[in-house]
mmCIF file of N, CA and C in Angstrom:
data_model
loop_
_atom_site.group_PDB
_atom_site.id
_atom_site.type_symbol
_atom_site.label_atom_id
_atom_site.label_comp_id
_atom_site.label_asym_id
_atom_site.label_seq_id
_atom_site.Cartn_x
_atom_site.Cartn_y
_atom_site.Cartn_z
ATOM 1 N N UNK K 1138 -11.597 -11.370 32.696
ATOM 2 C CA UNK K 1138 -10.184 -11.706 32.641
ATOM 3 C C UNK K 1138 -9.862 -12.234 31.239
ATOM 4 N N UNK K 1139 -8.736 -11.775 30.497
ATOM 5 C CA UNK K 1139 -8.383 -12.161 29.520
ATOM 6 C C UNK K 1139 -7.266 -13.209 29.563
ATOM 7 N N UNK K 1140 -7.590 -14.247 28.594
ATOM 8 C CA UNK K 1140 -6.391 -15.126 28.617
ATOM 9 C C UNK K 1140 -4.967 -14.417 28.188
ATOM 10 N N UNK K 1141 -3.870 -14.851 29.029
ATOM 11 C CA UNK K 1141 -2.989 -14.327 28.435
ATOM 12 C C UNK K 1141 -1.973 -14.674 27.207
ATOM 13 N N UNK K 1142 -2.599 -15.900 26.182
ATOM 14 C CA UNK K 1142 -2.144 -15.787 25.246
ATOM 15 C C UNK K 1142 -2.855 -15.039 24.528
ATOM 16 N N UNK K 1143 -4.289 -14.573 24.495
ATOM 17 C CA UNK K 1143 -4.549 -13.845 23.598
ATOM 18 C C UNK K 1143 -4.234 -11.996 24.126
ATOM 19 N N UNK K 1144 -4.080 -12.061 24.902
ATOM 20 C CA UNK K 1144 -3.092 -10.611 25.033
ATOM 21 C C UNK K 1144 -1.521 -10.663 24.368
ATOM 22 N N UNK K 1145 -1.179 -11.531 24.420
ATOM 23 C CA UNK K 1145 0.005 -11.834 23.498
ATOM 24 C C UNK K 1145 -0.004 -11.489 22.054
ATOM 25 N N UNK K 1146 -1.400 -12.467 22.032
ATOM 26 C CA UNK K 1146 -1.066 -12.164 20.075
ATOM 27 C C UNK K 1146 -1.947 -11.109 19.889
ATOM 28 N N UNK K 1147 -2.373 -10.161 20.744
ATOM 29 C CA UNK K 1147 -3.078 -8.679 20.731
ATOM 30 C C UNK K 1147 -2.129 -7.689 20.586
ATOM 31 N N UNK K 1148 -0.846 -8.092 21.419
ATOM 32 C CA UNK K 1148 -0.196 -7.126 21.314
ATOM 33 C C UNK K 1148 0.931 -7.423 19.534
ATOM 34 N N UNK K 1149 0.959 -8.698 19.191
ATOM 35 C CA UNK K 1149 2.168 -8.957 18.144
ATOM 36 C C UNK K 1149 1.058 -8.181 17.057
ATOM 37 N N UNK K 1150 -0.422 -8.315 17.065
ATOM 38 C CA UNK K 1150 -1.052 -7.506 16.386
ATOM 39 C C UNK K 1150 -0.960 -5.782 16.385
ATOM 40 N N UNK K 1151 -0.742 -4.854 17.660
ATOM 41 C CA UNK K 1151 -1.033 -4.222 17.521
ATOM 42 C C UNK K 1151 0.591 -3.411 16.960
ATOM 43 N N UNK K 1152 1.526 -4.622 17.084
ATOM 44 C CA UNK K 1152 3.131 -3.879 16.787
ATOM 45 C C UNK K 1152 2.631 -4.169 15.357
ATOM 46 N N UNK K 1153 2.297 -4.721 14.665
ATOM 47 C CA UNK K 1153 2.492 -5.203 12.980
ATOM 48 C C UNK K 1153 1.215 -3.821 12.094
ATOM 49 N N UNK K 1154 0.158 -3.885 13.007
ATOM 50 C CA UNK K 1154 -0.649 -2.203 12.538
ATOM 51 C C UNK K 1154 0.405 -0.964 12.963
ATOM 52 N N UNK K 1155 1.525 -1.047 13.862
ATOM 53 C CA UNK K 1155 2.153 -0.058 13.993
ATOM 54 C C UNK K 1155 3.279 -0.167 12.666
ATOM 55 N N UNK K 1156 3.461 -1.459 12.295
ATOM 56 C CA UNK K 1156 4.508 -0.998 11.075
ATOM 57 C C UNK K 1156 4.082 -1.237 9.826
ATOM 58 N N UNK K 1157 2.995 -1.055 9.635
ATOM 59 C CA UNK K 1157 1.867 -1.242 8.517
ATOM 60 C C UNK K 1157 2.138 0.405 7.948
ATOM 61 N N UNK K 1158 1.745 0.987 9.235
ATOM 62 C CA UNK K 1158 1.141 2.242 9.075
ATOM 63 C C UNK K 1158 2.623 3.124 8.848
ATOM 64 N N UNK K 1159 3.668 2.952 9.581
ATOM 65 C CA UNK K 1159 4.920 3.186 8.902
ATOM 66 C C UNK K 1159 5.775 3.195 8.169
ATOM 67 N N UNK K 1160 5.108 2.110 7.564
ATOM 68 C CA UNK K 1160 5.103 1.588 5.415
ATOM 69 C C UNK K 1160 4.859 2.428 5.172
ATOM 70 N N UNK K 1161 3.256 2.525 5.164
ATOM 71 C CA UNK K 1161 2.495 3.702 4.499
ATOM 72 C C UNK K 1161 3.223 4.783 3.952
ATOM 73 N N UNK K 1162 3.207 5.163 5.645
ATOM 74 C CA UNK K 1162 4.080 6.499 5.660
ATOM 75 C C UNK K 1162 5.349 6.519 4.897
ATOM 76 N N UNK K 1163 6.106 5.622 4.808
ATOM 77 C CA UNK K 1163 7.234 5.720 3.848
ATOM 78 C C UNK K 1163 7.307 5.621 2.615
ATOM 79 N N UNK K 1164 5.711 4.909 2.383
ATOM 80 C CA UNK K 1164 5.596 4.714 0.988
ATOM 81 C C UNK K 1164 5.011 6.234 0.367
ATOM 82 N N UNK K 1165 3.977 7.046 1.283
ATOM 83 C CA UNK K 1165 3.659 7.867 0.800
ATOM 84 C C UNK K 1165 4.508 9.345 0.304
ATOM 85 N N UNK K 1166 5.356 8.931 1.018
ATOM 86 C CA UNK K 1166 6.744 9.694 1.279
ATOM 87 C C UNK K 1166 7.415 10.019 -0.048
ATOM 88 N N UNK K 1167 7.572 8.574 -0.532
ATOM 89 C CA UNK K 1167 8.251 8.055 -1.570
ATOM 90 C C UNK K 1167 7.826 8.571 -2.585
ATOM 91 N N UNK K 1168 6.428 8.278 -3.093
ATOM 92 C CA UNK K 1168 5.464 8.539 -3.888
ATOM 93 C C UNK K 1168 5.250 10.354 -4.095
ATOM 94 N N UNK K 1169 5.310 10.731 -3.091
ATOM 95 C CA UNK K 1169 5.314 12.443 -2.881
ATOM 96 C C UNK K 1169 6.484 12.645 -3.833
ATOM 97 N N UNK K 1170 7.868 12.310 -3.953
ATOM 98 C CA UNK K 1170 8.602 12.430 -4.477
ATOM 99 C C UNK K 1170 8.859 12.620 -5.919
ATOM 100 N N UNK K 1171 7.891 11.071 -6.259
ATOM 101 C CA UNK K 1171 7.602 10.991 -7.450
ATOM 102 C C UNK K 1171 6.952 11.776 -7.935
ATOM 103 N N UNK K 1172 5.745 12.287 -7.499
ATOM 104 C CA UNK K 1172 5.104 12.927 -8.213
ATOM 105 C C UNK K 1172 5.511 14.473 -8.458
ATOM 106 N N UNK K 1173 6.522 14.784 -7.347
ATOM 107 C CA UNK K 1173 7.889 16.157 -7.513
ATOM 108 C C UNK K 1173 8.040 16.049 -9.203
ATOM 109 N N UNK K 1174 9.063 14.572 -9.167
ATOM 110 C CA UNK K 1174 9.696 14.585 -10.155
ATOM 111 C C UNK K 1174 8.668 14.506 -11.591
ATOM 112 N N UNK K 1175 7.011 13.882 -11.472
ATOM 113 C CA UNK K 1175 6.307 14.045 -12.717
ATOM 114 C C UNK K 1175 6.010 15.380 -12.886
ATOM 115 N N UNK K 1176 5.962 16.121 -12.263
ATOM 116 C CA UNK K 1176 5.396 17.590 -12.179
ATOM 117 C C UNK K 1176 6.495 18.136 -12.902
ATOM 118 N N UNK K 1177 7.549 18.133 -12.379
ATOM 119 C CA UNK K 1177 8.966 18.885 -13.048
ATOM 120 C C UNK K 1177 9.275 18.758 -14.638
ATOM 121 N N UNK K 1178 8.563 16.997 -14.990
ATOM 122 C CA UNK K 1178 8.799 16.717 -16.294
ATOM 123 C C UNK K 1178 7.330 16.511 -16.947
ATOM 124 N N UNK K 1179 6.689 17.305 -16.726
ATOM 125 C CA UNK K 1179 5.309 17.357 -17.256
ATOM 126 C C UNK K 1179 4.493 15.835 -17.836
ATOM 127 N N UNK K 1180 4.811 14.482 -16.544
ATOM 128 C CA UNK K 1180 4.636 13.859 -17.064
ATOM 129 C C UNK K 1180 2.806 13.443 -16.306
ATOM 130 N N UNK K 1181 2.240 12.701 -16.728
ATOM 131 C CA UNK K 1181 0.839 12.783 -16.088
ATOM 132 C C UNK K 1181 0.890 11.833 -15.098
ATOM 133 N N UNK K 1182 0.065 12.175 -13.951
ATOM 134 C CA UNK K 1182 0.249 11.693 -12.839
ATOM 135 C C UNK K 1182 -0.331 10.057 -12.616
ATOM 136 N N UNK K 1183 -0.716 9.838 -13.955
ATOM 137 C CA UNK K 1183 -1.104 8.058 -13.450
ATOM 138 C C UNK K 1183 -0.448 7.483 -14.905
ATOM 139 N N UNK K 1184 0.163 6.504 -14.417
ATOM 140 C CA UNK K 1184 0.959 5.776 -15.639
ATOM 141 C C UNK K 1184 0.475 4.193 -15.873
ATOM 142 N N UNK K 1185 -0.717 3.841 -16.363
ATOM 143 C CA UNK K 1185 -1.131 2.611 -16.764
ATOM 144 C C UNK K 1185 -0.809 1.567 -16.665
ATOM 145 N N UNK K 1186 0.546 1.722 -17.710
ATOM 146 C CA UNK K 1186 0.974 0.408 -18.034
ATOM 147 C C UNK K 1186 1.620 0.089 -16.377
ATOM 148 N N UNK K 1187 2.522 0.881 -15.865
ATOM 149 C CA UNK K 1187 2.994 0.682 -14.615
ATOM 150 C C UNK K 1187 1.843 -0.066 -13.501
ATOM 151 N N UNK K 1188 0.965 1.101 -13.576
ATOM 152 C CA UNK K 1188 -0.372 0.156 -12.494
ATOM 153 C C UNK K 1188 -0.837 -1.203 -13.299
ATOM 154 N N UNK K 1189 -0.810 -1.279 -14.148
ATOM 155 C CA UNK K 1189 -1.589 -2.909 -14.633
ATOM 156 C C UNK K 1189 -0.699 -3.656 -13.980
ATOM 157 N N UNK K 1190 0.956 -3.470 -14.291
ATOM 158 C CA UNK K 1190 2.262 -3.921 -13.721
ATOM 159 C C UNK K 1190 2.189 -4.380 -12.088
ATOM 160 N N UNK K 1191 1.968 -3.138 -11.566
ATOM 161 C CA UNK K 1191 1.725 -3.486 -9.575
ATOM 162 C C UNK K 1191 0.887 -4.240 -9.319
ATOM 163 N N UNK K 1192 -0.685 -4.478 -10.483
ATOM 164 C CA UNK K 1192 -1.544 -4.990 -9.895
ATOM 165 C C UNK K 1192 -1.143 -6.776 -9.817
ATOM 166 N N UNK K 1193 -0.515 -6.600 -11.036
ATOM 167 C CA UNK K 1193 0.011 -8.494 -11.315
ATOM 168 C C UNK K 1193 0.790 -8.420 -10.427
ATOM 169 N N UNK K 1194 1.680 -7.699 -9.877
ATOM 170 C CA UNK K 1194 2.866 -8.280 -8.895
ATOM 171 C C UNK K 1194 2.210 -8.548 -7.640
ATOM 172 N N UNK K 1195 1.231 -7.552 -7.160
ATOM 173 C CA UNK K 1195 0.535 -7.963 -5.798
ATOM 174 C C UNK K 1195 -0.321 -8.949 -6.313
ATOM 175 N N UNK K 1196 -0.882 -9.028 -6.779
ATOM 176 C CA UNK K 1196 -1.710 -10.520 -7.287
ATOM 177 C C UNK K 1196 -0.907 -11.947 -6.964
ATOM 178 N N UNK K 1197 0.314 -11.681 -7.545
ATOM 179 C CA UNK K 1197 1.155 -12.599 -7.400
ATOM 180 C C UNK K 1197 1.666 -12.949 -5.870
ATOM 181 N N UNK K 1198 2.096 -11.751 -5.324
ATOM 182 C CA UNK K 1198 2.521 -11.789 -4.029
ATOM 183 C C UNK K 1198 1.685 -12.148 -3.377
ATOM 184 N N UNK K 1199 0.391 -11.448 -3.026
ATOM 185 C CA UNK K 1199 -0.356 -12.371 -2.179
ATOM 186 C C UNK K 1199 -0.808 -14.079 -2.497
ATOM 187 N N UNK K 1200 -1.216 -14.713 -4.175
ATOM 188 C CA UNK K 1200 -1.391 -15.735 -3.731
ATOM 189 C C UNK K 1200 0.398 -16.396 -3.467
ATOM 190 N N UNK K 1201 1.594 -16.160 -3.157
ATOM 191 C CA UNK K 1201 2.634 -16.662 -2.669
ATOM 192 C C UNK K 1201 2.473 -16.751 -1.202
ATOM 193 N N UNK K 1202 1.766 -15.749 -0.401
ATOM 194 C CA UNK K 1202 1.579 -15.274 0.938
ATOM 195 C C UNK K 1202 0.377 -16.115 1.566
ATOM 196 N N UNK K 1203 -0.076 -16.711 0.603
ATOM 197 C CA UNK K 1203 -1.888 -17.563 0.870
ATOM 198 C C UNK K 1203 -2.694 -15.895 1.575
ATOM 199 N N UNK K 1204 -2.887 -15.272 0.559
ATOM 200 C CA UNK K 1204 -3.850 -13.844 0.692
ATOM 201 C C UNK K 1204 -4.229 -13.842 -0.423
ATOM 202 N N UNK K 1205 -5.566 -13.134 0.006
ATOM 203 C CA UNK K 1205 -6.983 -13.419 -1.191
ATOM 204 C C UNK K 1205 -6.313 -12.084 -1.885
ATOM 205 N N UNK K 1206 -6.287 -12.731 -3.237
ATOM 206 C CA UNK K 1206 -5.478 -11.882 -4.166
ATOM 207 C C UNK K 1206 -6.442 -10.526 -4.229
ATOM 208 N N UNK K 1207 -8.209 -10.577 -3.877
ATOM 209 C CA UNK K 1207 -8.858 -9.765 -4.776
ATOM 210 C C UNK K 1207 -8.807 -9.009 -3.049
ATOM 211 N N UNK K 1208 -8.664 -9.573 -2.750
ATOM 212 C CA UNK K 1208 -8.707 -8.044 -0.951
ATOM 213 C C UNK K 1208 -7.160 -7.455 -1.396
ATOM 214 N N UNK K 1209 -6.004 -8.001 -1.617
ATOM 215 C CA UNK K 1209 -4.877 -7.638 -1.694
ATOM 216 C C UNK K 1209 -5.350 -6.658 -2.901
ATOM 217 N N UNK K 1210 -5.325 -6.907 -3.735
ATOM 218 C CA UNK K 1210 -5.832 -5.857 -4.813
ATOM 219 C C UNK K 1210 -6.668 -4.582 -4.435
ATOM 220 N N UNK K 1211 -7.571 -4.465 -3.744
ATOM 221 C CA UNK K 1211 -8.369 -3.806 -3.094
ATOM 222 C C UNK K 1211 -7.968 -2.411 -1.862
ATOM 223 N N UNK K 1212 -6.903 -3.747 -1.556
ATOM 224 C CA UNK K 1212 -6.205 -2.449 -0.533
ATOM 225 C C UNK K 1212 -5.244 -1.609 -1.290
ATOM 226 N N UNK K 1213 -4.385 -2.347 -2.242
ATOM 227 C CA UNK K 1213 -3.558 -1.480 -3.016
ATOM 228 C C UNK K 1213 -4.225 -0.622 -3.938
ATOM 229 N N UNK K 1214 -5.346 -0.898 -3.749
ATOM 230 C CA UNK K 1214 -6.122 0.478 -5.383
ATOM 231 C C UNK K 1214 -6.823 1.419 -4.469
ATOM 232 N N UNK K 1215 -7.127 1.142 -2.904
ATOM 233 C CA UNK K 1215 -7.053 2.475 -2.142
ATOM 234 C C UNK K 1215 -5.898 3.271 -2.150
ATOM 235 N N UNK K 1216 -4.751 2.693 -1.950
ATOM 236 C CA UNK K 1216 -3.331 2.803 -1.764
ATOM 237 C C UNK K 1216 -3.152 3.912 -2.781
ATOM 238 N N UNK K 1217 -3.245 3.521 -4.122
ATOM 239 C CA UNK K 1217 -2.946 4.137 -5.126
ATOM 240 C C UNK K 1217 -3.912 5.428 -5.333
ATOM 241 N N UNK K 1218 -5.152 4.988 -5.795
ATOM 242 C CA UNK K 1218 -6.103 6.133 -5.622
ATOM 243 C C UNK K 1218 -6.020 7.341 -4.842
ATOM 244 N N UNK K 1219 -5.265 7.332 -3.777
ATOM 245 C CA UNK K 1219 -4.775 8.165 -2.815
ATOM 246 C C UNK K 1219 -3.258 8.674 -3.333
ATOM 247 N N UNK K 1220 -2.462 8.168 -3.867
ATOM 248 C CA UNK K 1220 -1.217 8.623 -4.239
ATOM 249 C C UNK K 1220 -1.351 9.839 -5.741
ATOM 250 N N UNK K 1221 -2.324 8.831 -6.264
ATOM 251 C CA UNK K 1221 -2.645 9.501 -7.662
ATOM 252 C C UNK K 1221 -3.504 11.034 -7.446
ATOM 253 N N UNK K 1222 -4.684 10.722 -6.145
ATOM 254 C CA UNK K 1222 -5.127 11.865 -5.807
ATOM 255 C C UNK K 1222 -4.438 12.883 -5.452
ATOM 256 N N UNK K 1223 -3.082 12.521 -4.851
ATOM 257 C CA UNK K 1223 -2.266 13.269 -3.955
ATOM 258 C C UNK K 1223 -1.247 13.829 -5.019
ATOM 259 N N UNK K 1224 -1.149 13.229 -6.150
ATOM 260 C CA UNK K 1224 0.102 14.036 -7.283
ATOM 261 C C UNK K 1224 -1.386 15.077 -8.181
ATOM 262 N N UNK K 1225 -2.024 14.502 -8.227
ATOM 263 C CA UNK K 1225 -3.149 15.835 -8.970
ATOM 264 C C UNK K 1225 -3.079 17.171 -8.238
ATOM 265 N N UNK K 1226 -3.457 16.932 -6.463
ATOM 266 C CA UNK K 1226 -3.421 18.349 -5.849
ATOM 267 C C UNK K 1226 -2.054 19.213 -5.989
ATOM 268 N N UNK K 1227 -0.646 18.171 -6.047
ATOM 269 C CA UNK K 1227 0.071 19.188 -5.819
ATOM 270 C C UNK K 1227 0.595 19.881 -7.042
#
């Protein structure tokens, strides 16, 4: 038998992986776009100065959030690595 507060906060968990993953999706969305528009203007698909840029802002954001800046970092350079992979194929 499970307590039923922790079915509670099982389920506020499993709605917040449902809109995690619907970020994603919107972010990847987004990003697809972009990389439309680098393709069109022959520009190269990873822009440096911009990523050094995201990495300080999530750095920042998470320690505002009390999140370990270097996991926050970590997930966003999968994040990216995947976007950047994804403007090379197309």
């Amino acid at each position: 038998m499970t307590h039923p507060e922790l079915q509670t906060l099982r389920s506020v968990i499993d709605a917040i992986d449902a809109d995690i993953v619907s970020l994603l999706s919107r972010r990847f969305r987004t990003t697809e776009s972009i990389g439309r528009l680098k393709a069109k203007g022959s520009l190269q698909p990873v822009d440096p100065d911009r990523e050094a840029a995201q990495f300080v802002r999530i750095r920042e954001l998470a320690q505002t959030n009390d999140i370990n800046p270097e996991m926050a970092v970590a997930v966003f350079r999968i994040i990216i690595d995947e976007v950047v992979r994804n403007h090379r194929v197309a």
